[in-house]
Short mmCIF file of N, CA and C in Angstrom, two decimals:
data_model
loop_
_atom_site.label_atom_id
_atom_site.label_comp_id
_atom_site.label_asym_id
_atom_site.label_seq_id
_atom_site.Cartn_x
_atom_site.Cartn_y
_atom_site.Cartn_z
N UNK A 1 7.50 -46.68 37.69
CA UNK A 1 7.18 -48.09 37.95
C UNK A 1 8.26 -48.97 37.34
N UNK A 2 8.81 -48.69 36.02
CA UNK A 2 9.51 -49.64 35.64
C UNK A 2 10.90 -49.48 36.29
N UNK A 3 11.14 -48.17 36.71
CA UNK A 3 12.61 -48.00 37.47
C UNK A 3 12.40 -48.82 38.96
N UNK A 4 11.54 -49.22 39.53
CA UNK A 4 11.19 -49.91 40.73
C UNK A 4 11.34 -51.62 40.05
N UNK A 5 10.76 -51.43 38.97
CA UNK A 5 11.16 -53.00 38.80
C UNK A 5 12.67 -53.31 37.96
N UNK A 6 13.02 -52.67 37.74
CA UNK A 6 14.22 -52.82 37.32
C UNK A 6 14.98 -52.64 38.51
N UNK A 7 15.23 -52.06 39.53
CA UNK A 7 15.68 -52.04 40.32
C UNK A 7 15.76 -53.47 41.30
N UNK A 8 14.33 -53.68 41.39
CA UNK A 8 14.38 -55.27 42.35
C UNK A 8 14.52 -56.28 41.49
N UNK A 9 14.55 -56.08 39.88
CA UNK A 9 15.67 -57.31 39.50
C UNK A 9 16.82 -57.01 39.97
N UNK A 10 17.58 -56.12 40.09
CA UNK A 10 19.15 -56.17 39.93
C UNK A 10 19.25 -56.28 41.82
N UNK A 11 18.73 -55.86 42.37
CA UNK A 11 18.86 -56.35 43.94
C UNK A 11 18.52 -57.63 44.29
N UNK A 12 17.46 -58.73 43.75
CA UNK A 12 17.23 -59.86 43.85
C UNK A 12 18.35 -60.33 42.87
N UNK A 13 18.62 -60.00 41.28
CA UNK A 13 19.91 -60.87 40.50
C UNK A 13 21.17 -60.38 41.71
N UNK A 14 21.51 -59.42 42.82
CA UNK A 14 22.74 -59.40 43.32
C UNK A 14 22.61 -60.89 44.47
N UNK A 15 21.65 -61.36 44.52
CA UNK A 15 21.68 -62.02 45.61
C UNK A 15 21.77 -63.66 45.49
N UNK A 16 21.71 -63.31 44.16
CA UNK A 16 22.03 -65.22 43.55
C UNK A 16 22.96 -65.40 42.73
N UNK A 17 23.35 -66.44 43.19
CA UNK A 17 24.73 -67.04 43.02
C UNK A 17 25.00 -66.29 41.43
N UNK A 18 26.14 -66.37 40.98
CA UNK A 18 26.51 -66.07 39.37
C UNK A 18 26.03 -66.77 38.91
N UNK A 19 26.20 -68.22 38.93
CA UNK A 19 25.98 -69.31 37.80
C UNK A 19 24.39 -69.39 37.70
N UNK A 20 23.39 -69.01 38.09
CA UNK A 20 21.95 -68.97 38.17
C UNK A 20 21.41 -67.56 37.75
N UNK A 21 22.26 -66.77 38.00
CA UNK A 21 21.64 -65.38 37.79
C UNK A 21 20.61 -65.07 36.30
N UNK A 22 21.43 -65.58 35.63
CA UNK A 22 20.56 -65.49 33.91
C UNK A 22 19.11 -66.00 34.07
N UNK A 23 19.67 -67.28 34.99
CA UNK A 23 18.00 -68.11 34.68
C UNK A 23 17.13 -67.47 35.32
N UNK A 24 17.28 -66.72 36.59
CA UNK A 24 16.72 -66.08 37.67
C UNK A 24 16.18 -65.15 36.66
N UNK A 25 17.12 -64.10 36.41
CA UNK A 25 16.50 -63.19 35.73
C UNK A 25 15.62 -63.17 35.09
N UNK A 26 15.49 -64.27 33.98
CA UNK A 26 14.16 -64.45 33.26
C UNK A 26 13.32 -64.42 34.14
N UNK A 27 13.24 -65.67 34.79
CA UNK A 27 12.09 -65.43 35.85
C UNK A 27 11.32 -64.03 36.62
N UNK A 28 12.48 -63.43 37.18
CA UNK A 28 12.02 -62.09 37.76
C UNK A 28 11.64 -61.21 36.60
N UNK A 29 11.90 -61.01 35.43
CA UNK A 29 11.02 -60.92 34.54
C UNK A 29 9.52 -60.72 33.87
N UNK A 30 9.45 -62.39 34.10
CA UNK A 30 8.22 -62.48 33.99
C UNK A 30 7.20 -62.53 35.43
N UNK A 31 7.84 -62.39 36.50
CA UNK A 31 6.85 -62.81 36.88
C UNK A 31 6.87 -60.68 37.53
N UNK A 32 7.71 -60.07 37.44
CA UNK A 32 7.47 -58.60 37.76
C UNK A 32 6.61 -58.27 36.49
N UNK A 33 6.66 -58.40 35.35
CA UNK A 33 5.92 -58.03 34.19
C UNK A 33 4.46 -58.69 33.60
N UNK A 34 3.88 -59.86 34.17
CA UNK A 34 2.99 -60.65 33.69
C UNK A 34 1.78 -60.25 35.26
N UNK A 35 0.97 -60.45 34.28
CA UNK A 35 -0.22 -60.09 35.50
C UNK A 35 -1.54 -61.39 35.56
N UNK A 36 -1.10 -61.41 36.48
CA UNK A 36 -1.90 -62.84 36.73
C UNK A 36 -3.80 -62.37 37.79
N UNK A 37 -3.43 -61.78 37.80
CA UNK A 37 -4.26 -60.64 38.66
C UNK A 37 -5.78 -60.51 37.05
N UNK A 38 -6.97 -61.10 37.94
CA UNK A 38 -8.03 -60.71 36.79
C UNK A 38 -8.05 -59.09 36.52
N UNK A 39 -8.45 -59.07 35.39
CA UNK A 39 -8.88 -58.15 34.43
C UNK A 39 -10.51 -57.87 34.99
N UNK A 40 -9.92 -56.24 35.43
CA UNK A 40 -11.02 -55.11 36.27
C UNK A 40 -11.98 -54.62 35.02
N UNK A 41 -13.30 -55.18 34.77
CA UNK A 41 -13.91 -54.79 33.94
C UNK A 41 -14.41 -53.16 34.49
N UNK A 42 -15.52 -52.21 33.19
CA UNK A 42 -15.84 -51.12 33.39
C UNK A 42 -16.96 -51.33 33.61
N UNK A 43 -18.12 -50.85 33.90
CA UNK A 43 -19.28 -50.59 34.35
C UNK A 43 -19.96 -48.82 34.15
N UNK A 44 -21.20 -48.83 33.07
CA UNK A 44 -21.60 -47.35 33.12
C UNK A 44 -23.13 -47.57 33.91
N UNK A 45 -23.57 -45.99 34.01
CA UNK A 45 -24.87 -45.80 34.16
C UNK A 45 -26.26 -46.52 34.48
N UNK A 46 -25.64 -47.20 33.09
CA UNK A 46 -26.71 -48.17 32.70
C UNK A 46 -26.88 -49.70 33.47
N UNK A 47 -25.72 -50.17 33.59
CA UNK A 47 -25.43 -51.33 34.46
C UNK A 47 -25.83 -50.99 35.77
N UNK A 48 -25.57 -50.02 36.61
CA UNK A 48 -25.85 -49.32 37.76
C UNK A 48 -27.20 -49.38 37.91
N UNK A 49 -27.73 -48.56 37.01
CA UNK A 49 -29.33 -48.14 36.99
C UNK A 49 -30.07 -49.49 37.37
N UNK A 50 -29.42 -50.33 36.82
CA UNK A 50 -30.09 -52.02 36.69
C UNK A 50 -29.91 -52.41 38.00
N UNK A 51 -28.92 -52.27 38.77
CA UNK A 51 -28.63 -53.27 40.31
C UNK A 51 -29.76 -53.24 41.05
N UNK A 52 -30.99 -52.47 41.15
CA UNK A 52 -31.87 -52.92 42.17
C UNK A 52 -32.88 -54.21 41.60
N UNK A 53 -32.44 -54.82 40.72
CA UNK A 53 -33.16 -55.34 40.07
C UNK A 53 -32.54 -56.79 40.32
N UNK A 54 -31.08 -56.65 40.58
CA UNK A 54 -30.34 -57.81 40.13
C UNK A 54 -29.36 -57.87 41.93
N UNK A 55 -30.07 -58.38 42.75
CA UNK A 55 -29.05 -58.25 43.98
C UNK A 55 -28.09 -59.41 44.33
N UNK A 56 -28.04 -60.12 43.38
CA UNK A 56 -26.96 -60.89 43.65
C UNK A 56 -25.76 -60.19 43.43
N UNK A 57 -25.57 -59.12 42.61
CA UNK A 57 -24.41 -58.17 42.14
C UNK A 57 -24.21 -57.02 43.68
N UNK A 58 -22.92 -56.98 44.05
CA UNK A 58 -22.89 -56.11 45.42
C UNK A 58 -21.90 -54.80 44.48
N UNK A 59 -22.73 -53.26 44.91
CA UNK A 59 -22.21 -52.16 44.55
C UNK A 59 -21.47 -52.15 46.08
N UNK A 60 -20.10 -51.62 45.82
CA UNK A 60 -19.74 -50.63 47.10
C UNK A 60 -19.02 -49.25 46.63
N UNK A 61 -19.64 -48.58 47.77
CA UNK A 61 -18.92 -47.44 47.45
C UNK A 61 -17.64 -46.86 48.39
N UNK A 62 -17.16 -46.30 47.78
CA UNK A 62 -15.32 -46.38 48.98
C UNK A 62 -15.08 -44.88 49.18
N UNK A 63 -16.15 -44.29 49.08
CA UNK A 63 -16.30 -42.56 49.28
C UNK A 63 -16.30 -42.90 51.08
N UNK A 64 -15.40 -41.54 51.88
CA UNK A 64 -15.57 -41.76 53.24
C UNK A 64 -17.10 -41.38 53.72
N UNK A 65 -17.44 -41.89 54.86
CA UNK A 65 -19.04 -41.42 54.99
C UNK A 65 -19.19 -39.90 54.97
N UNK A 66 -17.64 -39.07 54.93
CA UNK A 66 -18.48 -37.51 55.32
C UNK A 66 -19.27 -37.38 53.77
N UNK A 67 -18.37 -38.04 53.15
CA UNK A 67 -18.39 -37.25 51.84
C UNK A 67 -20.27 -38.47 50.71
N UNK A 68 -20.27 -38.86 52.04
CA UNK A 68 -21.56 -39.51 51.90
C UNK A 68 -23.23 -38.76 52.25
N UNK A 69 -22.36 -38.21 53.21
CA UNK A 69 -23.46 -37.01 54.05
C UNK A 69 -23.84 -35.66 52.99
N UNK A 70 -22.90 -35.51 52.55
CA UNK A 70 -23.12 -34.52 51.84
C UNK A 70 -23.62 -34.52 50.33
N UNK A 71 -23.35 -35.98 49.70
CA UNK A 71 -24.21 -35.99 49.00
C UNK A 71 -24.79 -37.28 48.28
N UNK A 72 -24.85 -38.20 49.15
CA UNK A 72 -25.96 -39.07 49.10
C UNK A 72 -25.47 -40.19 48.43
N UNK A 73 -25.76 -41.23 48.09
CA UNK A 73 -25.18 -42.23 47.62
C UNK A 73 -26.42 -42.92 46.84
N UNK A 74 -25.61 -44.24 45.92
CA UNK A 74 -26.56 -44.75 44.85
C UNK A 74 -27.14 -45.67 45.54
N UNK A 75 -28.61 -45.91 44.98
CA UNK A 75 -29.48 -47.24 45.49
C UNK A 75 -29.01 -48.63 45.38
N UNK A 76 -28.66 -49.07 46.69
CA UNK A 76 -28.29 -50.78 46.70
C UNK A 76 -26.85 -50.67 46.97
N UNK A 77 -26.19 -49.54 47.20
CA UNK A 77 -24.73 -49.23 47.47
C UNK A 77 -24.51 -49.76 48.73
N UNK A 78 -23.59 -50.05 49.15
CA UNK A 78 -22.94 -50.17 50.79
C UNK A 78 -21.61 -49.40 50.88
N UNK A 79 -21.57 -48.57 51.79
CA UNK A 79 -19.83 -47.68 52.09
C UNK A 79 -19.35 -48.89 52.87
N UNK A 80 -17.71 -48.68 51.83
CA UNK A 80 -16.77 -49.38 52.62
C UNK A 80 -15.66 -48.51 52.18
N UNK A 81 -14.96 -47.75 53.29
CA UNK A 81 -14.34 -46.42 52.40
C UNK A 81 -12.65 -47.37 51.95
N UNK A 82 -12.10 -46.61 51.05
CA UNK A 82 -11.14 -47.68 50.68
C UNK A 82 -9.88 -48.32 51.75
N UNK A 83 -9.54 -47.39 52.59
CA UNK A 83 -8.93 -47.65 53.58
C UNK A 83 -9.12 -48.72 54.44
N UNK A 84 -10.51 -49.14 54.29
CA UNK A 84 -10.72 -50.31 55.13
C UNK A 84 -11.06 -51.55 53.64
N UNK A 85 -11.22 -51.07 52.18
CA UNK A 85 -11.93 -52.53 52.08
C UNK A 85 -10.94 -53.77 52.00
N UNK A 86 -10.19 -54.02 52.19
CA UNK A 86 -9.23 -55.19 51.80
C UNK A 86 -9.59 -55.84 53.28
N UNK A 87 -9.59 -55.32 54.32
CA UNK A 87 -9.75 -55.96 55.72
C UNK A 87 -11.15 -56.45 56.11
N UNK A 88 -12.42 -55.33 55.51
CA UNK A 88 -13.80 -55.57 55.19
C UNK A 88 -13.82 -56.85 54.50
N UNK A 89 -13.43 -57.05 53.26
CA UNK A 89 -13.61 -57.86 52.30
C UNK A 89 -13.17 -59.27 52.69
N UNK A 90 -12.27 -59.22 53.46
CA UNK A 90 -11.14 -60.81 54.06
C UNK A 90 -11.76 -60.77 55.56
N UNK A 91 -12.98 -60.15 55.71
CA UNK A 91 -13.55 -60.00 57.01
C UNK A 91 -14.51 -61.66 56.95
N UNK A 92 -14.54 -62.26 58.51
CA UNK A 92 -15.77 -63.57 58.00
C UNK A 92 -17.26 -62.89 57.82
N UNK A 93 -17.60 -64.30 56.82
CA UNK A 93 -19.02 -64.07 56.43
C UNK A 93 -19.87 -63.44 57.44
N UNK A 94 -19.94 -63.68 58.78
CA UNK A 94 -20.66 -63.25 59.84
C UNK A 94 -20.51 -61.96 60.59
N UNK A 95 -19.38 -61.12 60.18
CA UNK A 95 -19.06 -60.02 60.01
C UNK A 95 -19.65 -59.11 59.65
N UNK A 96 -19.43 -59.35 58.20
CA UNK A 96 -19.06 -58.86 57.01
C UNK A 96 -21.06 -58.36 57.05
N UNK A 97 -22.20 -59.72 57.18
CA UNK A 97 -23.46 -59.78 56.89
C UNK A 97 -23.81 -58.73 58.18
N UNK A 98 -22.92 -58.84 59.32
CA UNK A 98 -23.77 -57.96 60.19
C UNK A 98 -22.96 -56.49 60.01
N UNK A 99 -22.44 -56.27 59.40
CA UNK A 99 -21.91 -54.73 59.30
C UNK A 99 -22.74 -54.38 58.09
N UNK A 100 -22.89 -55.04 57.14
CA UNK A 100 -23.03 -54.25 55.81
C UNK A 100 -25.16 -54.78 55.77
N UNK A 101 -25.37 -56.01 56.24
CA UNK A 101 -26.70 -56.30 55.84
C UNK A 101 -27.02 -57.42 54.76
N UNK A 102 -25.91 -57.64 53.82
CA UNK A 102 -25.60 -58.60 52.77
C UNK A 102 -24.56 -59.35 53.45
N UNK A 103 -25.19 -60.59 52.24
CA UNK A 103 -24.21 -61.67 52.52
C UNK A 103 -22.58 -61.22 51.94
N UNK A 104 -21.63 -61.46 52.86
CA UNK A 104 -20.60 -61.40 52.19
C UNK A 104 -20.31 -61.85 50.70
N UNK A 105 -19.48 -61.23 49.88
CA UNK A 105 -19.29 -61.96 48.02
C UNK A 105 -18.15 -62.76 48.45
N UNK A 106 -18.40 -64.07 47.21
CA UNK A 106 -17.69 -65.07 47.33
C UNK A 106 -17.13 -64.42 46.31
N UNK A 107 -15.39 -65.27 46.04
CA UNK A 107 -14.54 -65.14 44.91
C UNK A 107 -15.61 -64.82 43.83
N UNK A 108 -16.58 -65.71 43.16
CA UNK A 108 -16.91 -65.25 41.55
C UNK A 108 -17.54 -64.42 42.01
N UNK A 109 -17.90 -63.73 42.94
CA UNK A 109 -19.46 -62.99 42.76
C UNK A 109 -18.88 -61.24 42.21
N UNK A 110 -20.07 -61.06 41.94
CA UNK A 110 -20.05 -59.55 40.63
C UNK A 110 -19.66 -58.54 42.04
N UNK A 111 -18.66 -57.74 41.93
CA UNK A 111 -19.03 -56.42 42.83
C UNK A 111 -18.51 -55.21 42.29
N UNK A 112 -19.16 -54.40 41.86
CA UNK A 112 -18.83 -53.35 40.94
C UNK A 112 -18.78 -52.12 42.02
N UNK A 113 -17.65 -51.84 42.10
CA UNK A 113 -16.96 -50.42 42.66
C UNK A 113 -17.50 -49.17 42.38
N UNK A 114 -17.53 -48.03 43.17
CA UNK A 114 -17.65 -46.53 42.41
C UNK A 114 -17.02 -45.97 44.02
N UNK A 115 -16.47 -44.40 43.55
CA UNK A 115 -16.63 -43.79 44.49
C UNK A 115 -16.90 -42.25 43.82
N UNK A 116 -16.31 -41.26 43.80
CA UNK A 116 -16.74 -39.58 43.25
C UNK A 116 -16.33 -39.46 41.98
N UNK A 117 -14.98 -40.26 41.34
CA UNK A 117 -14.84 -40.13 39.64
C UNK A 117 -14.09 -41.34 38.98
N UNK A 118 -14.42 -42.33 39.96
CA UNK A 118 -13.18 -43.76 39.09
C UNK A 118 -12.37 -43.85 39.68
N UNK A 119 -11.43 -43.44 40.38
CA UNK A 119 -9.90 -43.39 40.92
C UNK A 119 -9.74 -44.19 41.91
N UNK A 120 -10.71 -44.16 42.68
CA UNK A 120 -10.43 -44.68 44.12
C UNK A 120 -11.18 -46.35 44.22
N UNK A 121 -11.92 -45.89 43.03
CA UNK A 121 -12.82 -47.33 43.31
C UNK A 121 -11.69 -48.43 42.17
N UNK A 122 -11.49 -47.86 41.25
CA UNK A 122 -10.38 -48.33 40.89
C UNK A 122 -8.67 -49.37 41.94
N UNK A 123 -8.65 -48.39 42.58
CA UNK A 123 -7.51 -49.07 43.61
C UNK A 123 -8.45 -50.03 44.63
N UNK A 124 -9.86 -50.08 44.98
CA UNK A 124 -10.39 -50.62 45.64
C UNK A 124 -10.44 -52.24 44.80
N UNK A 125 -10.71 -52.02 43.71
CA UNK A 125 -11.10 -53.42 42.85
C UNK A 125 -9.85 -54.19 42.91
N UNK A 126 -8.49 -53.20 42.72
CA UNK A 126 -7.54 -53.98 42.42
C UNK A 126 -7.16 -54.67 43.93
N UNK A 127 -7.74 -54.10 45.17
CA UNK A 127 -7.19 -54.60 46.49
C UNK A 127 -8.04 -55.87 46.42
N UNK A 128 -9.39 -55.97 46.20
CA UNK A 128 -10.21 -57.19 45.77
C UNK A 128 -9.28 -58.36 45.19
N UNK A 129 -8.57 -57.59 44.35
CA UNK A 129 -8.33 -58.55 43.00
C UNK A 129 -6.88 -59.35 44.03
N UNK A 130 -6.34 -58.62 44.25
CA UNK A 130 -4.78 -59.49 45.39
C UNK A 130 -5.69 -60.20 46.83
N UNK A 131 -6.94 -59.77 46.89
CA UNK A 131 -7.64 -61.18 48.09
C UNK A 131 -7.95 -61.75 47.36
N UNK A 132 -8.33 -62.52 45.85
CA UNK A 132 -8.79 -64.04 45.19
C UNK A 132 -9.91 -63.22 44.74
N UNK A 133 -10.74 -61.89 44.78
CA UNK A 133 -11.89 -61.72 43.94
C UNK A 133 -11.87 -61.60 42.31
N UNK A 134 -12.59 -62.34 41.70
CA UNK A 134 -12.51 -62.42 40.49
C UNK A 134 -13.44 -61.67 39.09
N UNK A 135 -14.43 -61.56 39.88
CA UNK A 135 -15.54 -60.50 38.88
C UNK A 135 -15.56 -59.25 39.47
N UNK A 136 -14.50 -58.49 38.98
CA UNK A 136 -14.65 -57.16 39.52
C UNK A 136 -15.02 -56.06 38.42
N UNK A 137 -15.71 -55.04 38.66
CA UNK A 137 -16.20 -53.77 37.79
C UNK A 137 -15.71 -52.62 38.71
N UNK A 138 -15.39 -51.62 37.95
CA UNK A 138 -15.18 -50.52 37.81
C UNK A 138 -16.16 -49.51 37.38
N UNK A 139 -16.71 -48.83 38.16
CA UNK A 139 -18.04 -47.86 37.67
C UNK A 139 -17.11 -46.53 37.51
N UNK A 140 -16.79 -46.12 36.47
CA UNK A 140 -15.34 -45.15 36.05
C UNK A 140 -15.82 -43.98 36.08
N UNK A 141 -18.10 -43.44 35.40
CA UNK A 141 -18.17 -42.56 35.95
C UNK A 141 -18.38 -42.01 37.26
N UNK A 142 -18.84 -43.15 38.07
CA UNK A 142 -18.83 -42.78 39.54
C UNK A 142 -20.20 -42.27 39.64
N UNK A 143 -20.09 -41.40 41.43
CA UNK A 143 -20.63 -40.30 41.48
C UNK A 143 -21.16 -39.65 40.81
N UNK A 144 -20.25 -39.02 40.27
CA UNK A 144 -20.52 -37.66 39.03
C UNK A 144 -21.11 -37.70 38.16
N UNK A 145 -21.01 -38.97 37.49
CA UNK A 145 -22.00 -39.02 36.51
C UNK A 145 -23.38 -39.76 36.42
N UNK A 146 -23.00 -40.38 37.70
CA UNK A 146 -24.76 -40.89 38.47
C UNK A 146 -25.11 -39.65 38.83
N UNK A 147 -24.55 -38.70 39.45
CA UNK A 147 -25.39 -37.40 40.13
C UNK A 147 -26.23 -36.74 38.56
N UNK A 148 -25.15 -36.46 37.65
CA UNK A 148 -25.63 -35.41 36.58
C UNK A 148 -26.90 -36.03 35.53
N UNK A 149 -26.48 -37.68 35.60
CA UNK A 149 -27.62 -38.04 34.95
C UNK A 149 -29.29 -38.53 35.63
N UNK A 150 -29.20 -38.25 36.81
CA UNK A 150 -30.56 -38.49 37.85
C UNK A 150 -30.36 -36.99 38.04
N UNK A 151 -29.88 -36.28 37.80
CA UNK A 151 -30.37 -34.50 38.52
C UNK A 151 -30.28 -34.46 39.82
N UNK A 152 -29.19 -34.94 40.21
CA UNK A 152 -28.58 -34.51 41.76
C UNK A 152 -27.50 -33.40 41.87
N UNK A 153 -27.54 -33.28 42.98
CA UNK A 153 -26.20 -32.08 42.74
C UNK A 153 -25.11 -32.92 43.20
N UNK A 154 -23.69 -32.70 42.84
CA UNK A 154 -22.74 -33.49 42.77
C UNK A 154 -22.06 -33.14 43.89
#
């Protein structure tokens, strides 16, 4: 990662004038190194266990449907496998309510991710996070550890 950003400083500093280059540089700097992008909170078990309680909060899950079939998904979840959620998510409200059943989430609203172990729901939050969503969670055990602690098979 940092050889990629070091790299598109020195290809963006080749492309401006000499006498600006320094100042540029800072800039490309900070703005390749500073993250302006909200901060992906975590989410366990316990928070999960709670969502049928609390439906203003939208779970999705970004597992593909096979891998839904085979073993079942959490209560109050909606599949949106990750491949599609950035286009789902920037989909209109009237869409969005007739595919999934819920109202589409606005920027603040809570939507806490999972898919089989953290990873994927992870890259899902952060695709959230580059469309303007701002309360995002990360359910890091996922699956796996919703399956082992309700006695499902995983």
């Amino acid at each position: 990662m940092m050889r990629h950003c070091m790299m598109a400083v020195r290809v963006a500093k080749s492309q401006i004038p000499l006498n600006t280059a320094r100042n540029t540089q800072n800039y490309l700097m900070q703005r390749f190194y500073s993250n302006n992008a909200p901060a992906i909170g975590v989410v366990d078990y316990d928070v999960v266990k709670k969502l049928p309680s609390e439906p203003q909060k939208l779970l999705i899950d970004v597992r593909e449907p096979e891998e839904l079939k085979e073993t079942g998904q959490i209560p109050t979840s909606i599949n949106i496998p990750l491949g599609v959620v950035s286009q789902e998510l920037a989909a209109s409200e009237q869409l969005f309510k007739s595919k999934y059943g819920r109202e589409k989430p606005k920027p603040d609203s809570e939507i806490i991710f999972h898919c089989k172990i953290g990873k994927r729901s992870l890259k899902a939050a952060e695709a959230a996070a580059a469309l303007g969503f701002k309360n995002l969670k990360n359910y890091e055990g996922s699956w796996l550890d919703w399956a082992q602690r309700e006695g499902l098979s995983k």
